[in-house]
């Protein structure tokens, strides 16, 4: 039988909106005697009757849209705030990283804050000292370890805070979306460390909007909707349920109800990207077309371009009549274009579509810069190089060959998945 690490029993958290408290005894008494007169619309339930259990050694994701109550739940589990009702039981020492700089004193150096955090977690100075070098090496801030934290960038604070939280050997590690502040190399490093922590029999709770990261790290998921528990099950099925519920917000769609041409686009959709959420380098990109044919038009041609923020066409795809004469019969037809490995650079893109005859001399319909979508490259690593959206429009792997009478040794940037 598995030992419990966390038990959450009917947790609810209520906030009262629009009220300010002075903290004085008189103000407290006035609020106490007026409590029955408070209107319902001043009450906001961030969480309502949440119950679930987590076993030792489990890595559990907590997902949901913004405002679903994820961060409130983590703050209650971290004992930063208390529930309005319900109970929690935590079996073991808890270490959490919820916000940049949480638990750090700005006037103290990085070194002093490491020891301070260890003390807060209940560790002896000798235990912290034994882990100190490992923490500093992982964080990558050794050069600034004796500099006051107030002079650190947000990224440096995150690196040190995560290193402290993960290396001081808590039985329960709680991580919020704060890791998004770090660069991709460090995020990848953090995910590897959390997998190691879980593999050592400790428990991890992980909140993120990055479904790829959630899928890689966790075996089960808690799905919150408007402060209530929608479901808790294996990660794959919970993410599928989350994406199905959020589908309208994840697809980029153009819709036209009143097209009057011989042929016109009724709907165009840039379908959900990798892991159902984001479009990223090297993964499949799908564009779907719903076309209405009001009058038989033989030899029709469909093409579309992918256009970047500078209005440069960076991709061109077409379907000629010789391939498939889709306009030869009246009615409605759905066509899908699947790009197996889209290699666009980081940035925002649009779709421009063309319906014409095969010669291109007769234009039937042109839709310019519709279905905007964002493209990311955070599933690959480029050594020692920070990604910048303005650097390029297309990115691909390449082999470099040098010829000459004498050998050439050179370190070239490389891409790896």
Short mmCIF file of C-alpha atoms in Angstrom, two decimals:
data_model
loop_
_atom_site.label_atom_id
_atom_site.label_comp_id
_atom_site.label_asym_id
_atom_site.label_seq_id
_atom_site.Cartn_x
_atom_site.Cartn_y
_atom_site.Cartn_z
CA UNK A 1 0.00 0.00 0.00
CA UNK A 2 1.32 3.43 -0.99
CA UNK A 3 1.98 5.95 1.75
CA UNK A 4 0.19 9.28 1.52
CA UNK A 5 2.23 12.45 1.01
CA UNK A 6 -0.68 14.92 0.72
CA UNK A 7 -4.33 14.72 1.74
CA UNK A 8 -6.67 17.57 0.78
CA UNK A 9 -10.15 17.37 2.30
CA UNK A 10 -12.94 19.72 1.14
CA UNK A 11 -10.68 22.79 0.88
CA UNK A 12 -12.41 26.11 0.16
CA UNK A 13 -10.98 29.61 0.08
CA UNK A 14 -13.11 32.78 0.13
CA UNK A 15 -12.01 36.35 -0.47
CA UNK A 16 -14.17 39.40 0.18
CA UNK A 17 -13.85 41.89 -2.64
CA UNK A 18 -13.65 45.65 -2.32
CA UNK A 19 -12.98 45.70 1.43
CA UNK A 20 -10.00 47.28 3.07
CA UNK A 21 -9.01 46.56 6.64
CA UNK A 22 -7.16 49.07 8.76
CA UNK A 23 -6.13 46.40 11.25
CA UNK A 24 -7.50 48.36 14.23
CA UNK A 25 -9.66 46.73 16.92
CA UNK A 26 -12.57 49.04 16.10
CA UNK A 27 -12.45 48.17 12.40
CA UNK A 28 -12.30 44.46 13.22
CA UNK A 29 -15.36 44.73 15.51
CA UNK A 30 -17.34 46.67 12.92
CA UNK A 31 -16.64 44.00 10.27
CA UNK A 32 -17.56 41.28 12.77
CA UNK A 33 -20.98 42.75 13.61
CA UNK A 34 -21.71 43.65 9.97
CA UNK A 35 -20.77 40.23 8.60
CA UNK A 36 -24.39 39.15 8.15
CA UNK A 37 -25.04 42.23 6.01
CA UNK A 38 -22.27 41.56 3.49
CA UNK A 39 -23.75 41.04 0.05
CA UNK A 40 -23.04 37.86 -1.86
CA UNK A 41 -21.49 39.80 -4.74
CA UNK A 42 -18.62 40.92 -2.50
CA UNK A 43 -17.59 37.30 -1.94
CA UNK A 44 -15.27 35.45 -4.29
CA UNK A 45 -14.59 31.75 -3.84
CA UNK A 46 -11.13 31.07 -5.29
CA UNK A 47 -11.53 27.39 -4.32
CA UNK A 48 -14.64 25.41 -3.47
CA UNK A 49 -14.72 21.90 -1.94
CA UNK A 50 -11.45 20.59 -3.38
CA UNK A 51 -10.49 17.07 -2.31
CA UNK A 52 -7.72 14.78 -3.57
CA UNK A 53 -4.79 12.67 -2.38
CA UNK A 54 -1.20 12.34 -3.56
CA UNK A 55 1.03 9.37 -2.77
CA UNK A 56 4.72 9.48 -1.91
CA UNK A 57 6.96 9.67 -4.97
CA UNK A 58 4.24 10.90 -7.32
CA UNK A 59 4.75 13.80 -9.72
CA UNK A 60 1.38 15.52 -10.08
CA UNK A 61 0.48 18.35 -12.43
CA UNK A 62 -2.11 21.01 -11.59
CA UNK A 63 -3.64 22.57 -14.69
CA UNK A 64 -6.46 24.93 -15.57
CA UNK A 65 -7.08 28.30 -17.16
CA UNK A 66 -6.00 31.58 -15.55
CA UNK A 67 -8.11 32.24 -12.46
CA UNK A 68 -8.94 28.55 -11.93
CA UNK A 69 -7.44 28.59 -8.42
CA UNK A 70 -4.12 26.82 -9.06
CA UNK A 71 -1.87 29.32 -7.31
CA UNK A 72 -4.30 29.68 -4.39
CA UNK A 73 -4.20 25.92 -3.89
CA UNK A 74 -0.40 25.90 -3.89
CA UNK A 75 -0.27 28.76 -1.37
CA UNK A 76 -2.55 26.80 0.96
CA UNK A 77 -0.41 23.66 0.57
CA UNK A 78 2.71 25.76 1.24
CA UNK A 79 1.07 27.23 4.41
CA UNK A 80 1.41 30.76 3.02
CA UNK A 81 -2.33 31.26 3.43
CA UNK A 82 -5.00 29.25 5.20
CA UNK A 83 -8.24 27.83 3.82
CA UNK A 84 -11.63 29.23 4.73
CA UNK A 85 -12.77 25.68 5.38
CA UNK A 86 -11.46 22.17 4.98
CA UNK A 87 -8.25 20.44 6.05
CA UNK A 88 -4.90 19.51 4.59
CA UNK A 89 -2.40 16.93 5.80
CA UNK A 90 1.22 17.03 4.63
CA UNK A 91 3.48 14.12 5.48
CA UNK A 92 7.00 15.50 5.22
CA UNK A 93 9.00 18.67 4.83
CA UNK A 94 7.68 21.03 2.12
CA UNK A 95 9.78 23.24 -0.15
CA UNK A 96 8.00 25.57 -2.57
CA UNK A 97 8.83 28.04 -5.32
CA UNK A 98 5.78 30.16 -6.08
CA UNK A 99 6.99 33.64 -6.94
CA UNK A 100 10.27 35.24 -7.92
CA UNK A 101 12.25 36.05 -4.77
CA UNK A 102 9.83 34.39 -2.35
CA UNK A 103 11.65 33.58 0.89
CA UNK A 104 14.66 35.73 0.03
CA UNK A 105 15.75 38.76 2.04
CA UNK A 106 16.82 41.46 -0.46
CA UNK A 107 19.56 42.87 1.76
CA UNK A 108 21.22 39.49 2.32
CA UNK A 109 23.64 37.92 -0.14
CA UNK A 110 22.91 34.78 -2.13
CA UNK A 111 25.09 32.79 0.27
CA UNK A 112 23.23 34.09 3.33
CA UNK A 113 19.85 33.45 1.73
CA UNK A 114 20.76 29.82 1.04
CA UNK A 115 21.43 29.27 4.73
CA UNK A 116 18.31 31.28 5.67
CA UNK A 117 16.08 29.14 3.44
CA UNK A 118 17.62 25.98 4.83
CA UNK A 119 16.85 27.14 8.36
CA UNK A 120 13.24 27.93 7.40
CA UNK A 121 12.94 24.38 6.05
CA UNK A 122 14.15 23.05 9.39
CA UNK A 123 17.61 21.93 8.27
CA UNK A 124 20.75 22.07 10.37
CA UNK A 125 23.55 24.37 9.25
CA UNK A 126 25.74 21.32 8.60
CA UNK A 127 23.10 19.89 6.25
CA UNK A 128 22.92 23.13 4.26
CA UNK A 129 26.70 23.37 4.16
CA UNK A 130 26.93 19.86 2.69
CA UNK A 131 24.63 20.92 -0.19
CA UNK A 132 25.97 24.45 -0.63
CA UNK A 133 28.41 23.89 -3.51
CA UNK A 134 25.90 21.76 -5.39
CA UNK A 135 23.24 24.49 -5.05
CA UNK A 136 25.59 27.23 -6.29
CA UNK A 137 26.79 25.16 -9.24
CA UNK A 138 23.25 24.31 -10.32
CA UNK A 139 22.08 27.92 -10.08
CA UNK A 140 24.95 29.28 -12.17
CA UNK A 141 25.28 32.43 -10.03
CA UNK A 142 28.57 31.59 -8.30
CA UNK A 143 30.11 34.88 -9.46
CA UNK A 144 27.43 36.81 -7.57
CA UNK A 145 26.93 34.52 -4.58
CA UNK A 146 28.17 37.19 -2.12
CA UNK A 147 26.16 40.00 -3.77
CA UNK A 148 22.91 41.15 -2.10
CA UNK A 149 19.84 39.56 -3.68
CA UNK A 150 18.32 42.99 -4.41
CA UNK A 151 20.90 43.39 -7.19
CA UNK A 152 19.96 40.10 -8.89
CA UNK A 153 17.87 40.01 -12.05
CA UNK A 154 14.56 38.12 -11.91
CA UNK A 155 16.16 35.26 -13.84
CA UNK A 156 19.04 35.00 -11.36
CA UNK A 157 16.58 34.97 -8.44
CA UNK A 158 14.63 32.14 -10.04
CA UNK A 159 17.77 30.12 -10.71
CA UNK A 160 18.95 30.42 -7.12
CA UNK A 161 15.48 29.93 -5.62
CA UNK A 162 14.88 26.73 -7.57
CA UNK A 163 18.34 25.40 -6.77
CA UNK A 164 17.70 25.97 -3.06
CA UNK A 165 14.19 24.47 -3.16
CA UNK A 166 15.26 21.35 -5.06
CA UNK A 167 18.57 20.59 -3.34
CA UNK A 168 17.62 20.95 0.33
CA UNK A 169 15.95 17.53 0.10
CA UNK A 170 12.30 18.26 0.89
CA UNK A 171 9.89 15.35 0.93
CA UNK A 172 7.39 17.50 -1.01
CA UNK A 173 8.48 19.95 -3.74
CA UNK A 174 5.90 22.50 -4.97
CA UNK A 175 6.67 24.50 -8.13
CA UNK A 176 4.46 27.16 -9.74
CA UNK A 177 4.64 28.63 -13.28
CA UNK A 178 7.50 30.82 -12.05
CA UNK A 179 9.96 28.67 -14.04
CA UNK A 180 8.73 30.43 -17.19
CA UNK A 181 10.92 33.36 -16.15
CA UNK A 182 14.10 31.36 -16.80
CA UNK A 183 15.67 30.65 -20.20
CA UNK A 184 14.98 27.37 -21.96
CA UNK A 185 18.25 25.72 -21.01
CA UNK A 186 17.51 26.35 -17.34
CA UNK A 187 13.88 25.22 -17.68
CA UNK A 188 15.10 21.96 -19.19
CA UNK A 189 17.60 21.61 -16.35
CA UNK A 190 14.83 22.21 -13.80
CA UNK A 191 12.54 19.61 -15.35
CA UNK A 192 15.37 17.10 -15.23
CA UNK A 193 15.95 17.86 -11.57
CA UNK A 194 12.24 17.50 -10.74
CA UNK A 195 12.20 14.13 -12.51
CA UNK A 196 15.20 13.11 -10.40
CA UNK A 197 13.48 14.29 -7.21
CA UNK A 198 10.37 12.25 -8.06
CA UNK A 199 12.54 9.26 -8.96
CA UNK A 200 14.09 9.38 -5.49
CA UNK A 201 10.70 8.75 -3.91
CA UNK A 202 9.87 12.36 -3.11
CA UNK A 203 6.66 14.11 -4.17
CA UNK A 204 6.38 16.88 -6.78
CA UNK A 205 3.44 19.22 -7.44
CA UNK A 206 3.88 21.19 -10.66
CA UNK A 207 1.68 24.01 -12.00
CA UNK A 208 2.23 25.01 -15.63
CA UNK A 209 0.42 26.12 -18.79
CA UNK A 210 3.07 24.27 -20.81
CA UNK A 211 1.36 20.96 -21.54
CA UNK A 212 4.54 19.54 -23.06
CA UNK A 213 6.38 20.01 -19.76
CA UNK A 214 3.43 18.64 -17.75
CA UNK A 215 3.30 15.53 -19.95
CA UNK A 216 7.03 14.91 -19.58
CA UNK A 217 7.19 15.35 -15.82
CA UNK A 218 3.94 14.11 -14.30
CA UNK A 219 2.07 10.82 -14.18
CA UNK A 220 -1.25 12.27 -13.00
CA UNK A 221 -3.00 15.64 -13.08
CA UNK A 222 -5.45 17.73 -11.09
CA UNK A 223 -7.69 19.82 -13.37
CA UNK A 224 -9.32 22.90 -11.81
CA UNK A 225 -12.19 24.85 -13.40
CA UNK A 226 -13.36 28.09 -11.76
CA UNK A 227 -12.13 27.01 -8.33
CA UNK A 228 -13.61 23.50 -8.43
CA UNK A 229 -12.05 20.12 -9.06
CA UNK A 230 -13.08 18.99 -12.54
CA UNK A 231 -11.15 15.71 -12.40
CA UNK A 232 -7.97 13.99 -11.26
CA UNK A 233 -6.59 11.12 -13.32
CA UNK A 234 -3.63 10.10 -15.47
CA UNK A 235 -1.90 13.03 -17.18
CA UNK A 236 -2.74 12.09 -20.77
CA UNK A 237 -6.49 11.81 -20.21
CA UNK A 238 -6.69 14.96 -18.05
CA UNK A 239 -4.78 17.06 -20.59
CA UNK A 240 -7.08 15.71 -23.31
CA UNK A 241 -10.11 16.78 -21.29
CA UNK A 242 -8.58 20.21 -20.64
CA UNK A 243 -7.83 20.74 -24.34
CA UNK A 244 -11.27 19.58 -25.41
CA UNK A 245 -12.90 22.07 -23.05
CA UNK A 246 -10.56 24.87 -24.17
CA UNK A 247 -10.50 24.00 -27.88
CA UNK A 248 -12.10 27.22 -29.10
CA UNK A 249 -9.37 29.26 -27.48
CA UNK A 250 -6.52 27.10 -28.80
CA UNK A 251 -7.41 27.04 -32.48
CA UNK A 252 -6.92 30.16 -34.56
CA UNK A 253 -10.04 30.44 -36.72
CA UNK A 254 -11.47 32.60 -39.51
CA UNK A 255 -15.20 32.22 -40.15
CA UNK A 256 -17.33 33.74 -42.93
CA UNK A 257 -21.10 33.26 -42.99
CA UNK A 258 -21.96 35.38 -46.01
CA UNK A 259 -19.56 34.45 -48.81
CA UNK A 260 -21.20 34.94 -52.22
CA UNK A 261 -18.50 33.96 -54.75
CA UNK A 262 -18.68 30.84 -56.91
CA UNK A 263 -16.25 29.38 -54.41
CA UNK A 264 -15.48 30.87 -51.01
CA UNK A 265 -13.85 30.03 -47.71
CA UNK A 266 -16.46 29.35 -45.05
CA UNK A 267 -13.91 28.55 -42.33
CA UNK A 268 -10.13 28.38 -41.98
CA UNK A 269 -8.44 27.00 -38.91
CA UNK A 270 -4.83 26.75 -37.78
CA UNK A 271 -5.26 23.70 -35.58
CA UNK A 272 -3.78 23.22 -32.14
CA UNK A 273 -0.04 22.75 -32.02
CA UNK A 274 2.33 20.45 -30.15
CA UNK A 275 0.81 18.80 -27.07
CA UNK A 276 -2.43 20.52 -28.08
CA UNK A 277 -1.32 23.98 -27.00
CA UNK A 278 1.57 25.62 -28.81
CA UNK A 279 3.12 25.63 -32.26
CA UNK A 280 6.80 24.86 -32.01
CA UNK A 281 9.82 24.14 -34.18
CA UNK A 282 10.07 20.72 -35.76
CA UNK A 283 6.50 19.70 -34.94
CA UNK A 284 3.41 19.29 -37.09
CA UNK A 285 1.48 22.36 -38.25
CA UNK A 286 -2.01 21.84 -39.69
CA UNK A 287 -4.18 24.31 -41.60
CA UNK A 288 -7.79 23.26 -42.28
CA UNK A 289 -10.06 24.75 -44.97
CA UNK A 290 -13.85 24.49 -45.19
CA UNK A 291 -14.77 25.55 -48.74
CA UNK A 292 -18.25 26.16 -50.19
CA UNK A 293 -18.73 25.59 -53.94
CA UNK A 294 -21.85 27.47 -55.08
CA UNK A 295 -21.22 26.86 -58.77
CA UNK A 296 -19.17 24.17 -60.49
CA UNK A 297 -15.70 25.63 -61.18
CA UNK A 298 -13.35 23.19 -62.86
CA UNK A 299 -9.64 23.79 -62.56
CA UNK A 300 -9.86 25.68 -59.26
CA UNK A 301 -6.64 26.16 -57.35
CA UNK A 302 -6.12 26.68 -53.61
CA UNK A 303 -2.92 28.14 -52.23
CA UNK A 304 -1.89 29.88 -49.05
CA UNK A 305 1.09 31.71 -47.64
CA UNK A 306 2.44 31.99 -44.11
CA UNK A 307 3.24 35.64 -43.47
CA UNK A 308 5.42 37.02 -40.66
CA UNK A 309 5.08 40.25 -38.65
CA UNK A 310 7.13 42.15 -41.27
CA UNK A 311 4.61 41.05 -43.95
CA UNK A 312 7.18 38.75 -45.56
CA UNK A 313 5.87 35.51 -47.08
CA UNK A 314 7.93 32.77 -45.43
CA UNK A 315 6.00 29.70 -46.59
CA UNK A 316 3.97 28.89 -49.71
CA UNK A 317 1.70 25.85 -50.19
CA UNK A 318 -0.68 25.03 -53.05
CA UNK A 319 -3.20 22.50 -54.33
CA UNK A 320 -3.62 22.53 -58.12
CA UNK A 321 -6.55 21.08 -60.02
CA UNK A 322 -4.27 18.45 -61.54
CA UNK A 323 -3.78 17.11 -58.05
CA UNK A 324 -7.45 17.19 -57.11
CA UNK A 325 -10.24 19.06 -58.89
CA UNK A 326 -12.09 20.05 -55.73
CA UNK A 327 -14.28 22.69 -57.47
CA UNK A 328 -15.82 20.30 -59.99
CA UNK A 329 -18.90 19.58 -57.87
CA UNK A 330 -21.25 21.90 -55.98
CA UNK A 331 -21.45 21.55 -52.22
CA UNK A 332 -19.09 21.88 -49.27
CA UNK A 333 -15.68 20.32 -48.94
CA UNK A 334 -13.05 20.18 -46.21
CA UNK A 335 -9.35 20.25 -47.13
CA UNK A 336 -6.47 19.88 -44.71
CA UNK A 337 -2.83 20.81 -45.27
CA UNK A 338 -0.42 19.09 -42.88
CA UNK A 339 3.16 20.37 -42.63
CA UNK A 340 4.99 17.48 -40.91
CA UNK A 341 7.92 19.48 -39.51
CA UNK A 342 7.25 23.20 -39.45
CA UNK A 343 10.52 25.07 -38.91
CA UNK A 344 9.44 28.66 -38.55
CA UNK A 345 11.39 30.95 -36.26
CA UNK A 346 10.09 32.42 -33.00
CA UNK A 347 7.34 35.00 -33.59
CA UNK A 348 3.78 35.73 -34.72
CA UNK A 349 2.46 34.60 -38.09
CA UNK A 350 -0.67 34.94 -40.24
CA UNK A 351 -2.28 33.06 -43.13
CA UNK A 352 -3.03 34.61 -46.55
CA UNK A 353 -5.19 32.48 -48.85
CA UNK A 354 -5.86 32.48 -52.59
CA UNK A 355 -8.62 30.82 -54.61
CA UNK A 356 -8.12 31.16 -58.37
CA UNK A 357 -8.13 29.22 -61.61
CA UNK A 358 -5.06 27.18 -62.35
CA UNK A 359 -3.51 29.84 -64.58
CA UNK A 360 -3.80 32.37 -61.77
CA UNK A 361 -5.34 34.89 -64.17
CA UNK A 362 -8.78 34.78 -62.56
CA UNK A 363 -8.83 35.50 -58.85
CA UNK A 364 -11.88 34.09 -57.09
CA UNK A 365 -11.10 35.04 -53.48
CA UNK A 366 -8.17 36.41 -51.50
CA UNK A 367 -8.09 36.59 -47.68
CA UNK A 368 -5.16 38.59 -46.34
CA UNK A 369 -3.40 38.05 -42.96
CA UNK A 370 -6.00 36.00 -41.07
CA UNK A 371 -5.74 33.31 -38.36
CA UNK A 372 -2.82 34.73 -36.41
CA UNK A 373 -0.80 32.19 -34.43
CA UNK A 374 2.38 32.23 -32.35
CA UNK A 375 5.35 30.01 -33.08
CA UNK A 376 7.88 28.93 -30.46
CA UNK A 377 11.22 27.15 -30.58
CA UNK A 378 11.38 26.12 -26.95
CA UNK A 379 11.56 22.41 -27.73
CA UNK A 380 15.09 22.68 -29.15
CA UNK A 381 18.38 23.94 -27.82
CA UNK A 382 20.80 26.25 -29.60
CA UNK A 383 24.06 26.26 -27.65
CA UNK A 384 25.08 29.59 -26.14
CA UNK A 385 22.57 31.60 -28.13
CA UNK A 386 19.54 33.58 -26.91
CA UNK A 387 16.56 33.40 -29.27
CA UNK A 388 15.41 36.75 -30.64
CA UNK A 389 12.21 37.01 -32.77
CA UNK A 390 13.75 39.52 -35.21
CA UNK A 391 16.72 37.29 -36.12
CA UNK A 392 15.13 35.13 -38.82
CA UNK A 393 11.96 33.79 -40.38
CA UNK A 394 12.95 30.16 -40.91
CA UNK A 395 15.16 27.74 -39.02
CA UNK A 396 16.51 24.36 -40.08
CA UNK A 397 19.27 21.91 -39.28
CA UNK A 398 22.39 21.95 -41.44
CA UNK A 399 25.64 20.06 -41.93
CA UNK A 400 28.79 22.15 -42.28
CA UNK A 401 31.61 21.03 -44.59
CA UNK A 402 35.00 22.72 -44.79
CA UNK A 403 37.44 22.10 -47.63
CA UNK A 404 41.06 23.20 -47.87
CA UNK A 405 44.69 22.13 -47.79
CA UNK A 406 44.92 22.40 -44.00
CA UNK A 407 42.51 21.09 -41.36
CA UNK A 408 40.03 23.57 -39.94
CA UNK A 409 38.75 23.23 -36.40
CA UNK A 410 35.81 25.47 -35.53
CA UNK A 411 32.98 25.32 -33.04
CA UNK A 412 29.71 25.91 -34.85
CA UNK A 413 26.31 26.56 -33.29
CA UNK A 414 24.18 23.46 -33.54
CA UNK A 415 20.57 22.50 -33.05
CA UNK A 416 19.52 19.47 -31.10
CA UNK A 417 16.16 18.22 -29.91
#
